[in-house]
CSV table of C-alpha atoms and ligand atoms in Angstrom, one decimal:
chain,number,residue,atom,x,y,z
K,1,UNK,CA,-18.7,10.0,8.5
K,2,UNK,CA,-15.6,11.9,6.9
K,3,UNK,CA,-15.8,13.6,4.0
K,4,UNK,CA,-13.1,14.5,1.6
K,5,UNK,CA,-12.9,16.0,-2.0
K,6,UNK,CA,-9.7,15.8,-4.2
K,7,UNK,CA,-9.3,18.4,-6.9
K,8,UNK,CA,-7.2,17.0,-9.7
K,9,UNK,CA,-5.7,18.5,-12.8
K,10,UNK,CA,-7.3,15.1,-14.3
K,11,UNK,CA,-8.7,11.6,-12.9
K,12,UNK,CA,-8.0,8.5,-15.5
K,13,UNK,CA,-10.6,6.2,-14.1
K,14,UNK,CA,-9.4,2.8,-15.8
K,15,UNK,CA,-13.2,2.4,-15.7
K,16,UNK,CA,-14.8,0.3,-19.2
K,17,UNK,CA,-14.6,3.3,-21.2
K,18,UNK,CA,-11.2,4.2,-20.2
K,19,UNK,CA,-12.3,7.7,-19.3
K,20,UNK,CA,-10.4,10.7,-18.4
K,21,UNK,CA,-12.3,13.6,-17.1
K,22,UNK,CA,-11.4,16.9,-16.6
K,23,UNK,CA,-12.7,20.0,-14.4
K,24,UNK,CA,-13.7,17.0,-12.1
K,25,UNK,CA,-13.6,16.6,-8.0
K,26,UNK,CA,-13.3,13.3,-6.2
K,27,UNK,CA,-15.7,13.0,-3.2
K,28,UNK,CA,-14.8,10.2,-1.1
K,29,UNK,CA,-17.5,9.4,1.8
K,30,UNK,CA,-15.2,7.2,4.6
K,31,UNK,CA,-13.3,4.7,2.6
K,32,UNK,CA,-15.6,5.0,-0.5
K,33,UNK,CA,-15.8,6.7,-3.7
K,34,UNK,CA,-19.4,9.0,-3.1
K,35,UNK,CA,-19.0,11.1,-6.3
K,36,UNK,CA,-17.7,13.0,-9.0
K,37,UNK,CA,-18.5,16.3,-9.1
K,38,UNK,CA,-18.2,19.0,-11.9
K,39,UNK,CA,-15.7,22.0,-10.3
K,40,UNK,CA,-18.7,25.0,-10.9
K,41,UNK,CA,-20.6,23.2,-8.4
K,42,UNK,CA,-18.4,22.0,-5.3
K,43,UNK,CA,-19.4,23.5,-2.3
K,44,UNK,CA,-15.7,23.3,-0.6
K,45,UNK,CA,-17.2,24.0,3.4
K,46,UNK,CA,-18.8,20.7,3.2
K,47,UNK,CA,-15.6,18.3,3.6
K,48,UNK,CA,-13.7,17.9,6.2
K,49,UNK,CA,-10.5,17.3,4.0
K,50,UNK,CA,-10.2,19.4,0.5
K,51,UNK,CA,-7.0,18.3,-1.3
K,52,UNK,CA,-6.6,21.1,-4.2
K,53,UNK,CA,-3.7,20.5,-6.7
K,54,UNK,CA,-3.6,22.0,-10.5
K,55,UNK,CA,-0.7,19.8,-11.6
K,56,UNK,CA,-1.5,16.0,-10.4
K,57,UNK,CA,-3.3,13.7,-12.3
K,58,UNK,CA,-5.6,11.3,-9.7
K,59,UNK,CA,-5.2,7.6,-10.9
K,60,UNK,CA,-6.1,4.0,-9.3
K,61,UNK,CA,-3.7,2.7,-7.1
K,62,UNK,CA,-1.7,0.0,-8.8
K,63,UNK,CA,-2.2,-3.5,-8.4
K,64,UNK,CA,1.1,-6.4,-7.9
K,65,UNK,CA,0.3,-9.8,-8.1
K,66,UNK,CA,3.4,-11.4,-6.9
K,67,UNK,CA,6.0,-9.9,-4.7
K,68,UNK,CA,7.6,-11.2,-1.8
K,69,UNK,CA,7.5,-9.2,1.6
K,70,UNK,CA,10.6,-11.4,3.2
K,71,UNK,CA,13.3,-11.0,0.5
K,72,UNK,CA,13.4,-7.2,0.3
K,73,UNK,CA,16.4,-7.1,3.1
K,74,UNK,CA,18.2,-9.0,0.1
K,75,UNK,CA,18.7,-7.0,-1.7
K,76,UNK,CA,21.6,-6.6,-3.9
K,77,UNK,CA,23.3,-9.9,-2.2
K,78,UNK,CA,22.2,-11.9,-4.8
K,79,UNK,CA,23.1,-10.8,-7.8
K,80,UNK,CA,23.6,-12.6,-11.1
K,81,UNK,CA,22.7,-15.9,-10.5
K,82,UNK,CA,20.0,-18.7,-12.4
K,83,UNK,CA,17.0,-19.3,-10.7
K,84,UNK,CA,17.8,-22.6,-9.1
K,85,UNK,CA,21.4,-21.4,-7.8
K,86,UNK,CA,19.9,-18.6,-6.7
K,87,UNK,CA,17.2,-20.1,-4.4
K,88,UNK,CA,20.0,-22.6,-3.1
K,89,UNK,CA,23.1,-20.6,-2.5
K,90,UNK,CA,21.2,-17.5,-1.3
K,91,UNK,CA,17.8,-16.9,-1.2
K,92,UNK,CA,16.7,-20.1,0.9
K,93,UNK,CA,19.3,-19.6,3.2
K,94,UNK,CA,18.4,-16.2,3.8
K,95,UNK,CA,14.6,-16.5,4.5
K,96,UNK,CA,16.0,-19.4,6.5
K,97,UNK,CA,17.6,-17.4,9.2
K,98,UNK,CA,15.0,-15.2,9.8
K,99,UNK,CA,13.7,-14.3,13.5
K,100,UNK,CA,9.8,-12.8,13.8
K,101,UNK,CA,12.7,-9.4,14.2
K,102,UNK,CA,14.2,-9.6,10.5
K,103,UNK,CA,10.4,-10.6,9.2
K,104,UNK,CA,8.5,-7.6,10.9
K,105,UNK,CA,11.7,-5.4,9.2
K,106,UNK,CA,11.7,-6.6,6.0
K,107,UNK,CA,8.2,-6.7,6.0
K,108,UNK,CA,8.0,-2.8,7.2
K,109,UNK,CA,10.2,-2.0,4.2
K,110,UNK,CA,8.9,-3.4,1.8
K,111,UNK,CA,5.1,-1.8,2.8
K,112,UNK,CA,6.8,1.4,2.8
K,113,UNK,CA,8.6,1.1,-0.9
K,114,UNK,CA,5.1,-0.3,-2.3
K,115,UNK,CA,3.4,2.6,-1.1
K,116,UNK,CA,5.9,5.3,-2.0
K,117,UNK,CA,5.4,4.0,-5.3
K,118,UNK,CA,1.7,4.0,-5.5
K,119,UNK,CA,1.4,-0.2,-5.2
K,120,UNK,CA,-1.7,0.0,-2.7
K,121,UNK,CA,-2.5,-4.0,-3.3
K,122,UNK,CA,-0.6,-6.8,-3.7
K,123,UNK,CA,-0.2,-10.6,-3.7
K,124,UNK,CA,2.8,-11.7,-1.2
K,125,UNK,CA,4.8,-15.2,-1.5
K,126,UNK,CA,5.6,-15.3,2.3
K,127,UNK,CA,7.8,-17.2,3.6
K,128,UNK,CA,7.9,-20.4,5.4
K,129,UNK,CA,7.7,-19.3,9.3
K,130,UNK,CA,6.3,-16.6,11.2
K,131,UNK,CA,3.8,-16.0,8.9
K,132,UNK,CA,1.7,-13.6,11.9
K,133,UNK,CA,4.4,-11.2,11.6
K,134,UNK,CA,3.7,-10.4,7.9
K,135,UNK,CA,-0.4,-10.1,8.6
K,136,UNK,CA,0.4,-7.8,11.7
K,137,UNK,CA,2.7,-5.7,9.5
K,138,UNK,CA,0.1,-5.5,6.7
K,139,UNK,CA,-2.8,-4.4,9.0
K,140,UNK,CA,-0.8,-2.2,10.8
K,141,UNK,CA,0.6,-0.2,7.9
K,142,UNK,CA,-3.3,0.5,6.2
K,143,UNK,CA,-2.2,-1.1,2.8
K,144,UNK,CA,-4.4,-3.7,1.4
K,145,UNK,CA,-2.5,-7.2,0.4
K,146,UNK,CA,-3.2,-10.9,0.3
K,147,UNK,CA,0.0,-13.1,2.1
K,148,UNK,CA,0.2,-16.7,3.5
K,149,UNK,CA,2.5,-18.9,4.8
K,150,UNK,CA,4.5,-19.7,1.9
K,151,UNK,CA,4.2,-24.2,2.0
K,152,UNK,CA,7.5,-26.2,1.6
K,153,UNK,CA,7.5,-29.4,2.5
K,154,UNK,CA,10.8,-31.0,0.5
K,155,UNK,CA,13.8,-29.0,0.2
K,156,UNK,CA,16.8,-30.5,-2.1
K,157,UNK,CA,18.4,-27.2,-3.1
K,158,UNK,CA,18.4,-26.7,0.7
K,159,UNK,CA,17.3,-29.6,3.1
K,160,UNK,CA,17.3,-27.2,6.0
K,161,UNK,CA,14.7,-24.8,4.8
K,162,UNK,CA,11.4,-27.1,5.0
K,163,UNK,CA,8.6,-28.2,7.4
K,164,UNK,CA,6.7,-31.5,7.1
K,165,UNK,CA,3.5,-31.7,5.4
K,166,UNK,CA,1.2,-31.9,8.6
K,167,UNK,CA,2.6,-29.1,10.4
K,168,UNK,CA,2.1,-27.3,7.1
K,169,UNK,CA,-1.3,-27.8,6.5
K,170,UNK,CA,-2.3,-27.0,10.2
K,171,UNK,CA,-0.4,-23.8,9.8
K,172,UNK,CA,-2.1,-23.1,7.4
K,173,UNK,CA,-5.7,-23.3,8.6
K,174,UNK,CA,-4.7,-21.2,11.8
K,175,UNK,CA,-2.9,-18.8,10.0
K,176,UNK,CA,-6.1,-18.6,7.6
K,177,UNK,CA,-8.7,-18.5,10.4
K,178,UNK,CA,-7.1,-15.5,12.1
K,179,UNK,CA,-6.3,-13.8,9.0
K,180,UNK,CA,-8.6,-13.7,6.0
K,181,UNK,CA,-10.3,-10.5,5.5
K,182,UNK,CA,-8.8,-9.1,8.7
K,183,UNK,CA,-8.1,-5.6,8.5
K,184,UNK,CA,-11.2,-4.4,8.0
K,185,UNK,CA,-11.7,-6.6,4.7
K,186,UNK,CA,-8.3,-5.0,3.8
K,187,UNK,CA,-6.2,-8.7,4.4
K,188,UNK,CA,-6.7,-11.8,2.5
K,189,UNK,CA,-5.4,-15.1,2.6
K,190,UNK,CA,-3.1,-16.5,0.0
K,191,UNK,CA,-2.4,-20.1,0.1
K,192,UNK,CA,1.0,-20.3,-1.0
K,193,UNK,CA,2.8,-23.5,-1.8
K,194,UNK,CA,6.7,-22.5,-2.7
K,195,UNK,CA,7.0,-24.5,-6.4
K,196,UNK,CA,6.7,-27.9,-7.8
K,197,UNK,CA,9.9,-28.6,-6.8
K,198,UNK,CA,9.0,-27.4,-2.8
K,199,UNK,CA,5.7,-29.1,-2.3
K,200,UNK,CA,4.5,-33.0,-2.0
K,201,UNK,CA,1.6,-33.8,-4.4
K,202,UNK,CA,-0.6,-34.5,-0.6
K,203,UNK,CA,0.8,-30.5,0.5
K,204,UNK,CA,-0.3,-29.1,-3.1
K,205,UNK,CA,-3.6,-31.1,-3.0
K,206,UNK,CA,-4.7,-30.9,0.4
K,207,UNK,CA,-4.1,-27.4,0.5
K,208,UNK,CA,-6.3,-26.4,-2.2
K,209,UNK,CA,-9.2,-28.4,-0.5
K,210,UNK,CA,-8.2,-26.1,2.5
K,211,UNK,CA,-9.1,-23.2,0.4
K,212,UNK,CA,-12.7,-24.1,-0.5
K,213,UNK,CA,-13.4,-23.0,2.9
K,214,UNK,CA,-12.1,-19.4,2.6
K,215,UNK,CA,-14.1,-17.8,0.1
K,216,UNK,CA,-12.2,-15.0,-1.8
K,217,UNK,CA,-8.6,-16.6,-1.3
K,218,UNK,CA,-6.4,-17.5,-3.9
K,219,UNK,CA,-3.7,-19.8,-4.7
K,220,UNK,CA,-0.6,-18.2,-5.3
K,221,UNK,CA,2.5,-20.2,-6.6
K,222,UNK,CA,5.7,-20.2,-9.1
K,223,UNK,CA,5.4,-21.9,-12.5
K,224,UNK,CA,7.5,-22.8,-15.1
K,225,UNK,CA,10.2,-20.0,-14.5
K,226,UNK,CA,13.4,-21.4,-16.1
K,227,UNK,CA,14.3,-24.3,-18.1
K,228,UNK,CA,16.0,-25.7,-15.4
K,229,UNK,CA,13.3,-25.9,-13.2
K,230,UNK,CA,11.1,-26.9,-16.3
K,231,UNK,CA,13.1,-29.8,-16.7
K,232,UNK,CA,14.0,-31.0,-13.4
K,233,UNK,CA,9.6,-31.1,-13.3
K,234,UNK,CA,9.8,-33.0,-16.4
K,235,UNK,CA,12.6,-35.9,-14.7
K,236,UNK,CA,10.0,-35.7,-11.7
K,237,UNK,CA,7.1,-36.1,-13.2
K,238,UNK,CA,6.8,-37.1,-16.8
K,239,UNK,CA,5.0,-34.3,-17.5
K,240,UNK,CA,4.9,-30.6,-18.2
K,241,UNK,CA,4.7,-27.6,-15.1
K,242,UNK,CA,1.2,-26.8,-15.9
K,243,UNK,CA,0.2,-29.9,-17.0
K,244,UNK,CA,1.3,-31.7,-13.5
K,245,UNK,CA,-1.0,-28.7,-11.8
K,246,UNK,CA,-3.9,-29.9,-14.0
K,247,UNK,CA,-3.4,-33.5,-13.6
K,248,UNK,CA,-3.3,-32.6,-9.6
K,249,UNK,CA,-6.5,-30.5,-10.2
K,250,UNK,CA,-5.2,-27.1,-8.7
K,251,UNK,CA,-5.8,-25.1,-11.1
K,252,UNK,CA,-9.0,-22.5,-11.8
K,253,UNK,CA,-9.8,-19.1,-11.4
K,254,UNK,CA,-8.9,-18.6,-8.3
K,255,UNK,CA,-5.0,-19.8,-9.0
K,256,UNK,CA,-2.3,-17.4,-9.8
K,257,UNK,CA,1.0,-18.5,-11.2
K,258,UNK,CA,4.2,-16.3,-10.7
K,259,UNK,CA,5.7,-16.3,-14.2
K,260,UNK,CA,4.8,-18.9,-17.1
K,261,UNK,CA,7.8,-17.7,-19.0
K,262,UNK,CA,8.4,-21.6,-20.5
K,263,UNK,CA,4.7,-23.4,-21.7
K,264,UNK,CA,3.6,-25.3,-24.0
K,265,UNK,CA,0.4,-25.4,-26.9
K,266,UNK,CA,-1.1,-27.4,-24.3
K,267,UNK,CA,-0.2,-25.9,-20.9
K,268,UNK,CA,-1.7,-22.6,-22.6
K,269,UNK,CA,-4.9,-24.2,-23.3
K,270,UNK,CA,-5.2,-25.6,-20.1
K,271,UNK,CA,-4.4,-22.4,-18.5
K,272,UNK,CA,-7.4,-21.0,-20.9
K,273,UNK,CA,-9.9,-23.6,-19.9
K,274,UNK,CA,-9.5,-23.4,-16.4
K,275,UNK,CA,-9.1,-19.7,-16.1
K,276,UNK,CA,-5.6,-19.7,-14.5
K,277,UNK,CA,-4.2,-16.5,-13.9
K,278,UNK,CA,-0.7,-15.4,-14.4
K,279,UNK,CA,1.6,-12.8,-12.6
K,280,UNK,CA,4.2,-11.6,-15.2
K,281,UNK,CA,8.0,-10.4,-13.9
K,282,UNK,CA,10.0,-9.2,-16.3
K,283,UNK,CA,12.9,-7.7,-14.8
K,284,UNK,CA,12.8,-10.6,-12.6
K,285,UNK,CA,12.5,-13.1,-15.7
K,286,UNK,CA,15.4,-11.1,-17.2
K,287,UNK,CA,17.8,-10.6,-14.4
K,288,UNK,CA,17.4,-14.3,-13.7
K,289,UNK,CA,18.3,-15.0,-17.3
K,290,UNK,CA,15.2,-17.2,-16.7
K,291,UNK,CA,13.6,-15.7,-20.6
K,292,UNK,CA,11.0,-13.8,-21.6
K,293,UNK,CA,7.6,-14.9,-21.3
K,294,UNK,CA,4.8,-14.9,-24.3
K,295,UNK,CA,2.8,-12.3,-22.9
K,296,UNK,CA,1.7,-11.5,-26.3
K,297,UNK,CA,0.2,-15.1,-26.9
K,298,UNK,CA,-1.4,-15.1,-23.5
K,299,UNK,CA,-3.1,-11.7,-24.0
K,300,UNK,CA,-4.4,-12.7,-27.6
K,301,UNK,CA,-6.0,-16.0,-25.9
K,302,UNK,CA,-8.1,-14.3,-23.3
K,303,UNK,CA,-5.7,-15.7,-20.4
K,304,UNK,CA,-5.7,-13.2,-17.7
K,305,UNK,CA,-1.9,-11.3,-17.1
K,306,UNK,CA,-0.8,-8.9,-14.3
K,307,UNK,CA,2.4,-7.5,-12.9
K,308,UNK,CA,4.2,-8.0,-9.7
K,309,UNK,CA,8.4,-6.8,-9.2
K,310,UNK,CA,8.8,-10.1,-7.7
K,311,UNK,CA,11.3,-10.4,-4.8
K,312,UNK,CA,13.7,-7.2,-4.3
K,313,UNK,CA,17.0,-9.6,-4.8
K,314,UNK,CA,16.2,-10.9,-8.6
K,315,UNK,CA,14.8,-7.4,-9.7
K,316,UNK,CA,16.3,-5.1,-7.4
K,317,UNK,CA,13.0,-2.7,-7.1
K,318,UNK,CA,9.8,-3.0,-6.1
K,319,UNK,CA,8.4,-0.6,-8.7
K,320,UNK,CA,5.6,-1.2,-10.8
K,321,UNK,CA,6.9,1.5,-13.5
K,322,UNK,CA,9.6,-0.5,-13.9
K,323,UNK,CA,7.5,-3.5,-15.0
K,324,UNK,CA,5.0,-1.9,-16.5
K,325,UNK,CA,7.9,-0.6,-19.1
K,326,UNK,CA,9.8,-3.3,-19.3
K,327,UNK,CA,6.9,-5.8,-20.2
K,328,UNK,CA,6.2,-3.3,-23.2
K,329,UNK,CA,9.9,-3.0,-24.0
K,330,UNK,CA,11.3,-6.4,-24.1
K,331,UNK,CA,8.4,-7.7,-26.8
K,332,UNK,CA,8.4,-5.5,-28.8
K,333,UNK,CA,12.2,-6.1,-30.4
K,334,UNK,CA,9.8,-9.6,-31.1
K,335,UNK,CA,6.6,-8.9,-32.2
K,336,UNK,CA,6.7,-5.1,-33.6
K,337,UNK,CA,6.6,-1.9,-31.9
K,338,UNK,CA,2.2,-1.8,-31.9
K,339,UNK,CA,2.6,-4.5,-29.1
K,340,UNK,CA,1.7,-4.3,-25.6
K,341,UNK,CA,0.8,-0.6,-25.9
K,342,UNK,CA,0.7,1.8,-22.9
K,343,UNK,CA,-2.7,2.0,-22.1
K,344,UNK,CA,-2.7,-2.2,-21.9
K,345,UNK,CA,0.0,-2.1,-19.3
K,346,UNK,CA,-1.7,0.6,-17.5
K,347,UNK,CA,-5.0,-1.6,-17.4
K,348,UNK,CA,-3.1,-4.7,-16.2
K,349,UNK,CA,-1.4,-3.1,-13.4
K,350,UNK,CA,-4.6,-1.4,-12.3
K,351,UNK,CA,-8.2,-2.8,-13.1
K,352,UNK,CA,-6.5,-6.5,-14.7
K,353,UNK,CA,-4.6,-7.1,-11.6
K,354,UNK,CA,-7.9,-6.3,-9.1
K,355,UNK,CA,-9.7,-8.9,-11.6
K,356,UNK,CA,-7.1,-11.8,-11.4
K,357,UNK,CA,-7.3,-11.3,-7.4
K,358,UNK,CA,-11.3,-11.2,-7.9
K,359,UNK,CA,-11.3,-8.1,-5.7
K,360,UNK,CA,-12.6,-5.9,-9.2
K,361,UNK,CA,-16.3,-4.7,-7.2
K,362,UNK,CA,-13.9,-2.9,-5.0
K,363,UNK,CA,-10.5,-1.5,-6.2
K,364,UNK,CA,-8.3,-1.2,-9.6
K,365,UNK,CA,-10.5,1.3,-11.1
K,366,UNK,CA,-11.8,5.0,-10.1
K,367,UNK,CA,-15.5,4.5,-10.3
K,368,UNK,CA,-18.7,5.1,-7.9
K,369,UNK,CA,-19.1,3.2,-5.1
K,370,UNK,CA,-15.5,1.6,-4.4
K,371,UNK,CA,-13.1,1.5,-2.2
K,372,UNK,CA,-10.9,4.4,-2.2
K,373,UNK,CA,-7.4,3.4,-3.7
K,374,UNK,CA,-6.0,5.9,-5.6
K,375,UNK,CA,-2.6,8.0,-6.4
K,376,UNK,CA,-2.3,11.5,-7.3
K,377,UNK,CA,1.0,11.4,-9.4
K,378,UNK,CA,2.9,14.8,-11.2
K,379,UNK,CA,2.7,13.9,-14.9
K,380,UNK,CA,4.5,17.4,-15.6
K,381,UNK,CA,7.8,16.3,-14.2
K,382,UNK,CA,11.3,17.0,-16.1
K,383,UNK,CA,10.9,13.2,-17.2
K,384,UNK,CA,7.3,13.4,-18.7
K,385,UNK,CA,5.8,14.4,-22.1
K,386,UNK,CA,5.3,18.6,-22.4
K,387,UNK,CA,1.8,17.7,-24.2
K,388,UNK,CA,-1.3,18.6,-22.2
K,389,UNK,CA,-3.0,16.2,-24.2
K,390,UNK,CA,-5.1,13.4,-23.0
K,391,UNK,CA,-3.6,11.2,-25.9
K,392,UNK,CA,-0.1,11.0,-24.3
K,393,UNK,CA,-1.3,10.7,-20.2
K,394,UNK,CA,-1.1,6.6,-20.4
K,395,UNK,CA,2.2,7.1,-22.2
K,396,UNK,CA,3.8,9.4,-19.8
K,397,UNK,CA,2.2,6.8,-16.6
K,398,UNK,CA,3.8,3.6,-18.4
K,399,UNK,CA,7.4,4.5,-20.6
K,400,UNK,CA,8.3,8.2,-18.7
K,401,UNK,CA,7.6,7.9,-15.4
K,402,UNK,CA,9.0,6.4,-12.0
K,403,UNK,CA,8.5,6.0,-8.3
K,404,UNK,CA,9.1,9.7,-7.5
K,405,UNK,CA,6.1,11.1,-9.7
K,406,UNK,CA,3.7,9.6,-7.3
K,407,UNK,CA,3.0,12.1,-4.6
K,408,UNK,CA,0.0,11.2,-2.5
K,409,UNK,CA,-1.0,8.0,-2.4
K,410,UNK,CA,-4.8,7.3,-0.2
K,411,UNK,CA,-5.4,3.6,0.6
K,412,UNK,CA,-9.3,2.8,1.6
K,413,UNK,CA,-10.2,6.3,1.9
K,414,UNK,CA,-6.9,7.0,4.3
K,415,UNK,CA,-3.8,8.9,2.9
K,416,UNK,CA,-0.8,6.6,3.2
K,417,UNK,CA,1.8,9.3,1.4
K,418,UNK,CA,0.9,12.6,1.5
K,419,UNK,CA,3.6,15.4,-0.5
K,420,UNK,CA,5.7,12.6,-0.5
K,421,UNK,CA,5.8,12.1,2.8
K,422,UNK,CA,5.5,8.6,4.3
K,423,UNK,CA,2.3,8.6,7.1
K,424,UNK,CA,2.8,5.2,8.1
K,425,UNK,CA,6.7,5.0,8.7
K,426,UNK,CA,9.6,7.1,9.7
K,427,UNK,CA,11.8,6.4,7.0
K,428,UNK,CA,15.4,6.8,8.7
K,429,UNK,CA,14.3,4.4,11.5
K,430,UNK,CA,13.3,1.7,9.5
K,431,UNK,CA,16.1,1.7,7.0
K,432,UNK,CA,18.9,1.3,10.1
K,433,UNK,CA,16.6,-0.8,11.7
K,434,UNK,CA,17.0,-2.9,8.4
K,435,UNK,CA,20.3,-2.4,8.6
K,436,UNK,CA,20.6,-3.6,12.1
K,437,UNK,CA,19.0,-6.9,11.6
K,438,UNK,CA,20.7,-7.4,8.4
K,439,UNK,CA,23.8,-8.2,10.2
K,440,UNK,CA,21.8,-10.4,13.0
K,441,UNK,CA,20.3,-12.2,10.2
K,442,UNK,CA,24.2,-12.6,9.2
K,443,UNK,CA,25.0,-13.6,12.5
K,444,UNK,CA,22.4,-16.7,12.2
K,445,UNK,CA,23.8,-17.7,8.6
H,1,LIG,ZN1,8.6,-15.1,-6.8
């Protein structure tokens, strides 16, 4: 048993009552959350770790619900494009040349920017081969995410980048057999069809049947992202995005779809009735030109929103600060400035975003008993707010803060970042590494 106590200027638990306490310590017991303690009665000998800091506040560690792990070595080479060009001339291409080499890479640095940034769970896309490599990278590293082979079986925008639907559901089942909740409970399995415009009807169905037999899984795919795509779906299929997804019966609780940025009266209440969650992007929704989503609309009916940066080469950061802003920012200009407040977009990138991956019991909030996510971030920064107040602390999280306030960052009771320094990676050796296979990834173009 290993005992640790963390001594915080502040801990914002995200809890029910959105509480904030002061002259507080942290015990952590293992990977758990043992208790809170008031600072005249800590008894320091007892721990075997005693983390002391007067200026960091101790938060949960934040929550993405839609990245992907394979594009981050894409960065910046694909660059003001539409969603459908984007996927053909670039993206598809790209994840098509990778080796298990460029995979384990890209995977490495994209695990290393989450954590640096105080992500500690998230929901990865995948991509369409190697799928092992991801997992291996994701145990390896100590961070706790849900990937899958991401399912493509048709491929107009790029015929080459496609498998066929058997091989894709067998694939699957192996990939889900040896990976959900591996990790120590860490690593789940996300079954992960591409898009409408990827996926037969058999791959979308079959698969979800596939899922019934992985309890605590999820269904992770893109939705109604750009008018294009909308109406290319609409050609296809006479019908709506979401209403094609309900006709197919995929949708429920355990569904997640990337973006919903184009929907109808009637997509939304099917997306209310069956409990469909969605993972908002807005920096990729913007720098695709793809629009702004009713987030607003969605909140006020009860339908469940997160965060997630998306891929690195339509955002160009993984950062949930960025999102976290910029879903505040862009709506207001639209519905008034007392919209999408600072303390909601803390809540859906922490507790929210645990709830839409049904994972709430043990992360996304600082509370007794759970796992031990958490981040100890400097809100006194040259960036931040010079009030000591409580009143401003979600404020100076959400609109003043970035990447470089987080400092430590534990992930199931085992530092990840410590003082800004990465424990998991060397940071030199994977960023020429990158480098490196970059230009053998070029090489098989
Ligand atoms: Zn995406």
């Amino acid at each position: 048993m290993v005992k640790k106590l963390i001594i915080p200027k502040r801990i914002v638990c995200a809890d029910k009552q959105n509480r904030i306490l002061k002259s507080t310590a942290l015990e952590i017991t293992d990977n758990k959350v043992s208790s809170f303690i008031s600072l005249d009665k800590i008894q320091k000998e007892k721990y075997d770790e005693v983390y002391e800091t007067q200026d960091l506040t101790l938060i949960p560690g934040f929550i993405q619900t839609h990245v992907h792990l394979s594009q981050t070595l894409f960065r910046g080479l694909a660059d003001d494009l539409p969603l459908l060009e984007w996927l053909r001339l670039k993206i598809f291409p790209f994840e098509n040349a990778h080796d298990e080499n460029s995979l384990r890479i890209t995977a490495q640095l994209s695990i290393n920017e989450l954590l640096m940034g105080g992500t500690t769970t998230f929901l990865d896309m995948g991509t369409l081969r190697y799928g092992e490599v991801v997992f291996g990278e994701i145990i390896n590293s100590g961070i706790r995410g849900f990937s899958g082979k991401c399912l493509i079986d048709e491929n107009d925008l790029f015929p080459d980048f496609k498998s066929n639907t058997k091989n894709e559901l067998n694939n699957v089942q192996s990939l889900a057999k040896s990976f959900h909740n591996s990790g120590e409970g860490r690593v789940k399995y996300s079954f992960s069809p591409r898009f409408v415009l990827s996926c037969t009807e058999a791959l979308l169905k079959e698969t979800k049947e596939i899922m019934k037999d992985y309890s605590r899984s999820v269904y992770h795919t893109h939705s109604s992202e750009s008018i294009d795509e909308v109406n290319e779906v609409r050609k296809r299929f006479h019908k709506e995005n979401i209403e094609y997804f309900n006709s197919i019966g995929v949708l429920d609780d355990h569904t997640i779809l990337a973006h919903c940025v184009h929907t109808s009266d009637n997509e939304r209440k099917m997306l209310k009735d069956r409990n469909t969650r969605i993972a908002h992007c807005p920096s990729a929704n913007m720098k695709l030109g793809s629009g702004i989503a009713p987030i607003p609309q969605y909140l006020k009916e009860g339908i469940s929103v997160t965060l997630g940066a998306d891929g690195a080469p339509c955002n160009n950061n993984l950062s949930i600060f960025n999102e976290m802003r910029l879903a505040s920012l862009i709506q207001k200009p639209i519905h008034g400035t007392e919209i999408m407040d600072a303390k909601t977009l803390f809540r859906m990138a922490t507790i929210e975003g645990a709830k839409a991956l049904h994972i709430q019991n043990e992360v996304g909030s600082i509370e007794m008993g759970k796992k031990a996510d958490l981040l100890l971030i400097d809100l006194d920064s040259y960036s931040n707010s010079y009030s000591d107040s409580d009143e401003t602390v979600y404020s100076d999280i959400v609109f003043s803060s970035t990447t470089e306030n987080v400092k430590s960052v534990m992930v199931d009771g085992k530092w990840l970042v410590k003082d800004r320094q990465s424990l998991v990676y060397d940071q030199r050796e994977i960023f020429s590494k990158g480098k490196e296979e970059l230009q053998n990834l070029f090489s098989r173009l």
